[in-house]
Amino acid sequence: EEIQEKIKTAVDTANSNIEQAKIDLTQITSETGEAQQKANETVTEVNQLQEQVKTLQTGFLKNGKDAQEVKAEAESMTEEIQEKIKTAVDTANSNIEQAKIDLTQITSETGEAQQKANETVTEVNQLQEQVKTLQTGFLKNGKDAQEVKAEAESMTEE
């Protein structure tokens, strides 16, 4: 009986150990599943991060390209602006030179006009003197004519 008791105890202990092993195995399986799920989530996150890195790298390269294009466009615009400024300055200088020529011509014409005006004033003064002389002569001749008329009338009355 003792042997049977020992066998029974050994079997019970073995069964208990098997049950405990099953519980442990179930727990390990559960924890392994959770760990696998966490690992899968981590892999998914890593894949997402890798995609984000690729997107950022692509964006960085595109931004670098865009920056180079902007720089080239800015340089081109700078050249255009410089050319427009040069054209504007050249036009302004040309206009200034033409204005100088026009002013010189106007000054010359003004001088000639002034001289002609002075000559005209002199001529007008001379004409005015002639008119005064004629007027004086006319008045004198008019007086003389009245005297002659009066004499003629007095002669006809006699």
Short mmCIF file of N, CA and C in Angstrom, two decimals:
data_model
loop_
_atom_site.label_atom_id
_atom_site.label_comp_id
_atom_site.label_asym_id
_atom_site.label_seq_id
_atom_site.Cartn_x
_atom_site.Cartn_y
_atom_site.Cartn_z
N GLU A 1 0.81 -1.16 0.00
CA GLU A 1 0.00 0.00 0.00
C GLU A 1 0.86 1.24 0.00
N GLU A 2 1.84 1.20 0.64
CA GLU A 2 2.73 2.35 0.72
C GLU A 2 3.24 2.69 -0.67
N ILE A 3 3.52 1.73 -1.41
CA ILE A 3 4.03 1.96 -2.76
C ILE A 3 2.90 2.57 -3.59
N GLN A 4 1.71 2.05 -3.37
CA GLN A 4 0.59 2.60 -4.12
C GLN A 4 0.37 4.05 -3.72
N GLU A 5 0.50 4.31 -2.44
CA GLU A 5 0.37 5.69 -1.93
C GLU A 5 1.42 6.56 -2.59
N LYS A 6 2.64 6.10 -2.64
CA LYS A 6 3.73 6.87 -3.22
C LYS A 6 3.49 7.05 -4.72
N ILE A 7 2.97 5.99 -5.35
CA ILE A 7 2.69 6.09 -6.78
C ILE A 7 1.56 7.10 -7.00
N LYS A 8 0.51 6.99 -6.13
CA LYS A 8 -0.61 7.90 -6.25
C LYS A 8 -0.15 9.32 -6.02
N THR A 9 0.68 9.54 -5.01
CA THR A 9 1.21 10.87 -4.72
C THR A 9 2.04 11.34 -5.89
N ALA A 10 2.85 10.44 -6.43
CA ALA A 10 3.69 10.80 -7.58
C ALA A 10 2.82 11.14 -8.77
N VAL A 11 1.74 10.35 -8.99
CA VAL A 11 0.84 10.61 -10.11
C VAL A 11 0.12 11.94 -9.87
N ASP A 12 -0.37 12.15 -8.64
CA ASP A 12 -1.06 13.42 -8.32
C ASP A 12 -0.11 14.61 -8.51
N THR A 13 1.11 14.43 -8.03
CA THR A 13 2.10 15.50 -8.19
C THR A 13 2.38 15.72 -9.66
N ALA A 14 2.49 14.60 -10.40
CA ALA A 14 2.74 14.72 -11.84
C ALA A 14 1.56 15.41 -12.52
N ASN A 15 0.32 14.99 -12.13
CA ASN A 15 -0.87 15.62 -12.70
C ASN A 15 -0.92 17.11 -12.35
N SER A 16 -0.60 17.39 -11.08
CA SER A 16 -0.57 18.79 -10.63
C SER A 16 0.47 19.57 -11.42
N ASN A 17 1.63 18.93 -11.58
CA ASN A 17 2.69 19.60 -12.36
C ASN A 17 2.27 19.78 -13.82
N ILE A 18 1.57 18.77 -14.35
CA ILE A 18 1.09 18.88 -15.73
C ILE A 18 0.07 20.01 -15.84
N GLU A 19 -0.86 20.06 -14.85
CA GLU A 19 -1.86 21.13 -14.85
C GLU A 19 -1.18 22.49 -14.73
N GLN A 20 -0.21 22.55 -13.83
CA GLN A 20 0.54 23.81 -13.68
C GLN A 20 1.29 24.13 -14.96
N ALA A 21 1.84 23.11 -15.58
CA ALA A 21 2.56 23.31 -16.84
C ALA A 21 1.59 23.79 -17.91
N LYS A 22 0.34 23.22 -17.92
CA LYS A 22 -0.66 23.67 -18.88
C LYS A 22 -1.01 25.15 -18.64
N ILE A 23 -1.19 25.49 -17.35
CA ILE A 23 -1.50 26.88 -17.00
C ILE A 23 -0.34 27.78 -17.43
N ASP A 24 0.86 27.33 -17.09
CA ASP A 24 2.04 28.11 -17.48
C ASP A 24 2.13 28.23 -19.00
N LEU A 25 1.86 27.11 -19.68
CA LEU A 25 1.91 27.10 -21.14
C LEU A 25 0.84 28.03 -21.71
N THR A 26 -0.36 28.00 -21.13
CA THR A 26 -1.43 28.89 -21.57
C THR A 26 -1.02 30.35 -21.36
N GLN A 27 -0.44 30.60 -20.19
CA GLN A 27 0.02 31.96 -19.88
C GLN A 27 1.14 32.37 -20.83
N ILE A 28 2.07 31.45 -21.06
CA ILE A 28 3.18 31.73 -21.99
C ILE A 28 2.63 31.96 -23.39
N THR A 29 1.65 31.12 -23.79
CA THR A 29 1.04 31.28 -25.11
C THR A 29 0.35 32.64 -25.21
N SER A 30 -0.37 33.00 -24.16
CA SER A 30 -1.06 34.29 -24.13
C SER A 30 -0.05 35.43 -24.19
N GLU A 31 0.99 35.33 -23.34
CA GLU A 31 2.02 36.37 -23.33
C GLU A 31 2.76 36.41 -24.66
N THR A 32 2.98 35.23 -25.24
CA THR A 32 3.64 35.17 -26.54
C THR A 32 2.77 35.84 -27.59
N GLY A 33 1.45 35.59 -27.53
CA GLY A 33 0.51 36.22 -28.47
C GLY A 33 0.52 37.74 -28.32
N GLU A 34 0.50 38.16 -27.02
CA GLU A 34 0.56 39.61 -26.76
C GLU A 34 1.88 40.19 -27.25
N ALA A 35 2.95 39.45 -26.99
CA ALA A 35 4.27 39.91 -27.44
C ALA A 35 4.32 39.95 -28.96
N GLN A 36 3.72 38.92 -29.59
CA GLN A 36 3.69 38.88 -31.06
C GLN A 36 2.87 40.07 -31.59
N GLN A 37 1.74 40.34 -30.92
CA GLN A 37 0.91 41.47 -31.33
C GLN A 37 1.68 42.78 -31.18
N LYS A 38 2.37 42.93 -30.04
CA LYS A 38 3.19 44.13 -29.82
C LYS A 38 4.28 44.21 -30.88
N ALA A 39 4.90 43.07 -31.18
CA ALA A 39 5.95 43.04 -32.19
C ALA A 39 5.39 43.45 -33.55
N ASN A 40 4.20 42.92 -33.88
CA ASN A 40 3.56 43.28 -35.15
C ASN A 40 3.24 44.78 -35.20
N GLU A 41 2.73 45.30 -34.07
CA GLU A 41 2.44 46.74 -34.00
C GLU A 41 3.72 47.55 -34.16
N THR A 42 4.77 47.06 -33.52
CA THR A 42 6.06 47.75 -33.62
C THR A 42 6.56 47.71 -35.06
N VAL A 43 6.43 46.55 -35.71
CA VAL A 43 6.84 46.43 -37.12
C VAL A 43 6.02 47.40 -37.97
N THR A 44 4.71 47.46 -37.69
CA THR A 44 3.84 48.38 -38.43
C THR A 44 4.29 49.83 -38.22
N GLU A 45 4.58 50.17 -36.95
CA GLU A 45 5.05 51.53 -36.65
C GLU A 45 6.38 51.81 -37.33
N VAL A 46 7.27 50.82 -37.30
CA VAL A 46 8.57 50.98 -37.96
C VAL A 46 8.37 51.19 -39.46
N ASN A 47 7.47 50.39 -40.06
CA ASN A 47 7.19 50.55 -41.49
C ASN A 47 6.61 51.94 -41.78
N GLN A 48 5.71 52.40 -40.90
CA GLN A 48 5.14 53.74 -41.08
C GLN A 48 6.23 54.80 -40.96
N LEU A 49 7.09 54.63 -39.97
CA LEU A 49 8.19 55.58 -39.79
C LEU A 49 9.12 55.58 -41.00
N GLN A 50 9.38 54.37 -41.55
CA GLN A 50 10.22 54.29 -42.74
C GLN A 50 9.56 55.02 -43.91
N GLU A 51 8.24 54.86 -44.05
CA GLU A 51 7.52 55.57 -45.11
C GLU A 51 7.59 57.08 -44.89
N GLN A 52 7.45 57.50 -43.63
CA GLN A 52 7.56 58.93 -43.32
C GLN A 52 8.95 59.45 -43.65
N VAL A 53 9.96 58.65 -43.32
CA VAL A 53 11.34 59.04 -43.64
C VAL A 53 11.50 59.18 -45.15
N LYS A 54 10.96 58.19 -45.90
CA LYS A 54 11.04 58.27 -47.36
C LYS A 54 10.32 59.51 -47.88
N THR A 55 9.13 59.77 -47.31
CA THR A 55 8.37 60.95 -47.71
C THR A 55 9.16 62.22 -47.41
N LEU A 56 9.74 62.27 -46.21
CA LEU A 56 10.55 63.43 -45.84
C LEU A 56 11.76 63.59 -46.75
N GLN A 57 12.42 62.45 -47.04
CA GLN A 57 13.58 62.51 -47.93
C GLN A 57 13.16 63.00 -49.31
N THR A 58 12.05 62.46 -49.81
CA THR A 58 11.55 62.89 -51.11
C THR A 58 11.21 64.38 -51.07
N GLY A 59 10.52 64.77 -49.99
CA GLY A 59 10.18 66.19 -49.82
C GLY A 59 11.42 67.05 -49.74
N PHE A 60 12.42 66.57 -49.00
CA PHE A 60 13.66 67.32 -48.86
C PHE A 60 14.34 67.50 -50.21
N LEU A 61 14.39 66.38 -50.97
CA LEU A 61 15.00 66.45 -52.30
C LEU A 61 14.21 67.40 -53.20
N LYS A 62 12.86 67.29 -53.12
CA LYS A 62 12.01 68.17 -53.92
C LYS A 62 12.21 69.62 -53.49
N ASN A 63 12.25 69.85 -52.17
CA ASN A 63 12.46 71.20 -51.67
C ASN A 63 13.82 71.73 -52.11
N GLY A 64 14.82 70.84 -52.09
CA GLY A 64 16.14 71.24 -52.57
C GLY A 64 16.09 71.63 -54.02
N LYS A 65 15.37 70.83 -54.81
CA LYS A 65 15.21 71.13 -56.24
C LYS A 65 14.43 72.43 -56.40
N ASP A 66 13.34 72.56 -55.63
CA ASP A 66 12.55 73.79 -55.68
C ASP A 66 13.39 74.99 -55.27
N ALA A 67 14.21 74.82 -54.25
CA ALA A 67 15.07 75.92 -53.80
C ALA A 67 16.04 76.31 -54.90
N GLN A 68 16.58 75.31 -55.60
CA GLN A 68 17.49 75.62 -56.71
C GLN A 68 16.74 76.33 -57.83
N GLU A 69 15.50 75.88 -58.10
CA GLU A 69 14.70 76.55 -59.12
C GLU A 69 14.39 77.98 -58.71
N VAL A 70 14.03 78.18 -57.44
CA VAL A 70 13.74 79.53 -56.94
C VAL A 70 14.99 80.40 -57.05
N LYS A 71 16.13 79.83 -56.69
CA LYS A 71 17.39 80.58 -56.78
C LYS A 71 17.66 80.97 -58.23
N ALA A 72 17.49 80.00 -59.14
CA ALA A 72 17.73 80.28 -60.56
C ALA A 72 16.76 81.34 -61.06
N GLU A 73 15.50 81.23 -60.64
CA GLU A 73 14.50 82.21 -61.06
C GLU A 73 14.84 83.59 -60.48
N ALA A 74 15.28 83.61 -59.23
CA ALA A 74 15.66 84.88 -58.61
C ALA A 74 16.84 85.50 -59.35
N GLU A 75 17.82 84.66 -59.71
CA GLU A 75 18.96 85.17 -60.47
C GLU A 75 18.50 85.70 -61.82
N SER A 76 17.60 84.97 -62.45
CA SER A 76 17.07 85.40 -63.75
C SER A 76 16.32 86.73 -63.60
N MET A 77 15.51 86.82 -62.53
CA MET A 77 14.76 88.05 -62.30
C MET A 77 15.72 89.19 -62.00
N THR A 78 16.78 88.90 -61.27
CA THR A 78 17.77 89.93 -60.97
C THR A 78 18.38 90.45 -62.26
N GLU A 79 18.71 89.52 -63.17
CA GLU A 79 19.27 89.94 -64.46
C GLU A 79 18.26 90.77 -65.23
N GLU A 80 16.97 90.36 -65.21
CA GLU A 80 15.94 91.12 -65.91
C GLU A 80 15.80 92.51 -65.30
N ILE A 81 15.80 92.57 -63.97
CA ILE A 81 15.67 93.86 -63.29
C ILE A 81 16.85 94.75 -63.63
N GLN A 82 18.06 94.18 -63.61
CA GLN A 82 19.24 94.96 -63.95
C GLN A 82 19.15 95.48 -65.38
N GLU A 83 18.67 94.64 -66.28
CA GLU A 83 18.52 95.05 -67.68
C GLU A 83 17.48 96.17 -67.80
N LYS A 84 16.37 96.02 -67.07
CA LYS A 84 15.33 97.05 -67.10
C LYS A 84 15.85 98.36 -66.52
N ILE A 85 16.62 98.26 -65.43
CA ILE A 85 17.20 99.46 -64.83
C ILE A 85 18.15 100.12 -65.82
N LYS A 86 18.99 99.31 -66.48
CA LYS A 86 19.94 99.84 -67.47
C LYS A 86 19.17 100.53 -68.60
N THR A 87 18.11 99.88 -69.08
CA THR A 87 17.31 100.47 -70.14
C THR A 87 16.68 101.77 -69.68
N ALA A 88 16.14 101.78 -68.45
CA ALA A 88 15.52 102.99 -67.92
C ALA A 88 16.55 104.11 -67.78
N VAL A 89 17.74 103.77 -67.30
CA VAL A 89 18.80 104.78 -67.15
C VAL A 89 19.22 105.31 -68.52
N ASP A 90 19.38 104.40 -69.48
CA ASP A 90 19.75 104.82 -70.84
C ASP A 90 18.68 105.74 -71.42
N THR A 91 17.42 105.37 -71.23
CA THR A 91 16.31 106.18 -71.73
C THR A 91 16.32 107.55 -71.05
N ALA A 92 16.52 107.55 -69.73
CA ALA A 92 16.56 108.81 -68.99
C ALA A 92 17.70 109.68 -69.49
N ASN A 93 18.88 109.08 -69.68
CA ASN A 93 20.02 109.85 -70.20
C ASN A 93 19.72 110.40 -71.58
N SER A 94 19.11 109.60 -72.42
CA SER A 94 18.75 110.05 -73.77
C SER A 94 17.76 111.20 -73.69
N ASN A 95 16.77 111.07 -72.80
CA ASN A 95 15.78 112.14 -72.63
C ASN A 95 16.43 113.42 -72.11
N ILE A 96 17.38 113.26 -71.19
CA ILE A 96 18.09 114.43 -70.65
C ILE A 96 18.88 115.11 -71.76
N GLU A 97 19.58 114.32 -72.57
CA GLU A 97 20.35 114.90 -73.69
C GLU A 97 19.42 115.63 -74.65
N GLN A 98 18.27 115.01 -74.96
CA GLN A 98 17.31 115.65 -75.87
C GLN A 98 16.78 116.93 -75.24
N ALA A 99 16.54 116.91 -73.93
CA ALA A 99 16.06 118.11 -73.24
C ALA A 99 17.11 119.22 -73.31
N LYS A 100 18.40 118.85 -73.17
CA LYS A 100 19.47 119.85 -73.29
C LYS A 100 19.46 120.47 -74.68
N ILE A 101 19.34 119.59 -75.70
CA ILE A 101 19.31 120.09 -77.08
C ILE A 101 18.11 121.01 -77.28
N ASP A 102 16.94 120.58 -76.79
CA ASP A 102 15.73 121.39 -76.93
C ASP A 102 15.88 122.72 -76.21
N LEU A 103 16.44 122.69 -74.99
CA LEU A 103 16.63 123.94 -74.23
C LEU A 103 17.60 124.87 -74.95
N THR A 104 18.66 124.30 -75.51
CA THR A 104 19.62 125.12 -76.25
C THR A 104 18.92 125.76 -77.45
N GLN A 105 18.12 124.98 -78.15
CA GLN A 105 17.40 125.50 -79.31
C GLN A 105 16.40 126.57 -78.87
N ILE A 106 15.67 126.30 -77.78
CA ILE A 106 14.70 127.28 -77.29
C ILE A 106 15.40 128.55 -76.86
N THR A 107 16.54 128.38 -76.18
CA THR A 107 17.31 129.55 -75.75
C THR A 107 17.75 130.36 -76.96
N SER A 108 18.23 129.67 -77.97
CA SER A 108 18.65 130.34 -79.20
C SER A 108 17.46 131.04 -79.84
N GLU A 109 16.35 130.32 -79.96
CA GLU A 109 15.16 130.91 -80.55
C GLU A 109 14.65 132.07 -79.71
N THR A 110 14.74 131.91 -78.39
CA THR A 110 14.30 132.98 -77.49
C THR A 110 15.18 134.20 -77.69
N GLY A 111 16.48 133.98 -77.82
CA GLY A 111 17.40 135.10 -78.07
C GLY A 111 17.06 135.79 -79.38
N GLU A 112 16.81 134.99 -80.41
CA GLU A 112 16.43 135.57 -81.70
C GLU A 112 15.10 136.30 -81.59
N ALA A 113 14.15 135.69 -80.88
CA ALA A 113 12.84 136.32 -80.70
C ALA A 113 12.99 137.62 -79.92
N GLN A 114 13.86 137.62 -78.92
CA GLN A 114 14.10 138.83 -78.13
C GLN A 114 14.67 139.93 -79.02
N GLN A 115 15.63 139.53 -79.86
CA GLN A 115 16.25 140.50 -80.77
C GLN A 115 15.19 141.05 -81.73
N LYS A 116 14.36 140.16 -82.29
CA LYS A 116 13.30 140.60 -83.20
C LYS A 116 12.31 141.50 -82.47
N ALA A 117 11.99 141.13 -81.22
CA ALA A 117 11.07 141.95 -80.44
C ALA A 117 11.65 143.34 -80.22
N ASN A 118 12.95 143.40 -79.91
CA ASN A 118 13.60 144.71 -79.72
C ASN A 118 13.56 145.52 -81.01
N GLU A 119 13.85 144.85 -82.13
CA GLU A 119 13.81 145.53 -83.42
C GLU A 119 12.40 146.04 -83.72
N THR A 120 11.40 145.21 -83.39
CA THR A 120 10.01 145.60 -83.62
C THR A 120 9.65 146.80 -82.75
N VAL A 121 10.08 146.79 -81.49
CA VAL A 121 9.82 147.93 -80.60
C VAL A 121 10.45 149.19 -81.18
N THR A 122 11.67 149.06 -81.69
CA THR A 122 12.35 150.21 -82.29
C THR A 122 11.55 150.71 -83.49
N GLU A 123 11.10 149.78 -84.33
CA GLU A 123 10.30 150.16 -85.51
C GLU A 123 9.00 150.83 -85.08
N VAL A 124 8.35 150.28 -84.04
CA VAL A 124 7.10 150.87 -83.54
C VAL A 124 7.36 152.28 -83.02
N ASN A 125 8.46 152.45 -82.30
CA ASN A 125 8.81 153.79 -81.79
C ASN A 125 9.02 154.76 -82.95
N GLN A 126 9.71 154.28 -84.00
CA GLN A 126 9.94 155.13 -85.17
C GLN A 126 8.62 155.48 -85.85
N LEU A 127 7.73 154.46 -85.97
CA LEU A 127 6.43 154.72 -86.58
C LEU A 127 5.62 155.70 -85.74
N GLN A 128 5.74 155.56 -84.43
CA GLN A 128 5.03 156.47 -83.54
C GLN A 128 5.51 157.90 -83.75
N GLU A 129 6.81 158.04 -83.88
CA GLU A 129 7.38 159.38 -84.14
C GLU A 129 6.87 159.92 -85.47
N GLN A 130 6.84 159.04 -86.47
CA GLN A 130 6.36 159.47 -87.79
C GLN A 130 4.89 159.88 -87.72
N VAL A 131 4.10 159.11 -86.93
CA VAL A 131 2.69 159.45 -86.79
C VAL A 131 2.55 160.81 -86.12
N LYS A 132 3.36 161.04 -85.09
CA LYS A 132 3.31 162.35 -84.41
C LYS A 132 3.66 163.47 -85.38
N THR A 133 4.70 163.21 -86.18
CA THR A 133 5.12 164.22 -87.17
C THR A 133 3.99 164.47 -88.16
N LEU A 134 3.40 163.38 -88.63
CA LEU A 134 2.29 163.53 -89.59
C LEU A 134 1.12 164.24 -88.95
N GLN A 135 0.86 163.87 -87.69
CA GLN A 135 -0.26 164.49 -86.99
C GLN A 135 -0.02 165.99 -86.84
N THR A 136 1.20 166.32 -86.43
CA THR A 136 1.54 167.74 -86.28
C THR A 136 1.39 168.45 -87.62
N GLY A 137 1.92 167.80 -88.66
CA GLY A 137 1.81 168.40 -90.00
C GLY A 137 0.36 168.50 -90.43
N PHE A 138 -0.42 167.48 -90.13
CA PHE A 138 -1.82 167.49 -90.52
C PHE A 138 -2.55 168.61 -89.81
N LEU A 139 -2.27 168.71 -88.48
CA LEU A 139 -2.93 169.77 -87.72
C LEU A 139 -2.55 171.15 -88.27
N LYS A 140 -1.26 171.30 -88.57
CA LYS A 140 -0.79 172.57 -89.12
C LYS A 140 -1.44 172.81 -90.48
N ASN A 141 -1.42 171.76 -91.30
CA ASN A 141 -2.03 171.89 -92.62
C ASN A 141 -3.52 172.11 -92.50
N GLY A 142 -4.12 171.49 -91.51
CA GLY A 142 -5.56 171.67 -91.28
C GLY A 142 -5.86 173.10 -90.91
N LYS A 143 -4.98 173.66 -90.06
CA LYS A 143 -5.13 175.05 -89.66
C LYS A 143 -4.97 175.95 -90.88
N ASP A 144 -3.95 175.63 -91.63
CA ASP A 144 -3.70 176.41 -92.84
C ASP A 144 -4.88 176.30 -93.79
N ALA A 145 -5.44 175.13 -93.86
CA ALA A 145 -6.57 174.92 -94.76
C ALA A 145 -7.77 175.71 -94.28
N GLN A 146 -7.96 175.80 -92.98
CA GLN A 146 -9.07 176.58 -92.46
C GLN A 146 -8.86 178.07 -92.75
N GLU A 147 -7.64 178.49 -92.62
CA GLU A 147 -7.34 179.90 -92.91
C GLU A 147 -7.59 180.20 -94.39
N VAL A 148 -7.16 179.25 -95.23
CA VAL A 148 -7.35 179.44 -96.67
C VAL A 148 -8.85 179.45 -96.96
N LYS A 149 -9.58 178.59 -96.34
CA LYS A 149 -11.02 178.52 -96.55
C LYS A 149 -11.67 179.82 -96.09
N ALA A 150 -11.26 180.25 -94.90
CA ALA A 150 -11.84 181.49 -94.37
C ALA A 150 -11.53 182.66 -95.31
N GLU A 151 -10.32 182.71 -95.84
CA GLU A 151 -9.94 183.78 -96.77
C GLU A 151 -10.77 183.68 -98.04
N ALA A 152 -10.97 182.42 -98.48
CA ALA A 152 -11.74 182.23 -99.70
C ALA A 152 -13.17 182.68 -99.47
N GLU A 153 -13.69 182.42 -98.35
CA GLU A 153 -15.05 182.82 -98.06
C GLU A 153 -15.14 184.34 -97.96
N SER A 154 -14.16 184.89 -97.33
CA SER A 154 -14.20 186.35 -97.20
C SER A 154 -14.05 187.00 -98.56
N MET A 155 -13.32 186.41 -99.45
CA MET A 155 -13.14 186.97 -100.78
C MET A 155 -14.43 186.83 -101.58
N THR A 156 -15.08 185.78 -101.40
CA THR A 156 -16.32 185.60 -102.16
C THR A 156 -17.41 186.50 -101.63
N GLU A 157 -17.35 186.89 -100.48
CA GLU A 157 -18.34 187.79 -99.91
C GLU A 157 -18.07 189.19 -100.40
N GLU A 158 -16.95 189.53 -100.69
CA GLU A 158 -16.62 190.88 -101.09
C GLU A 158 -16.96 191.04 -102.48
#
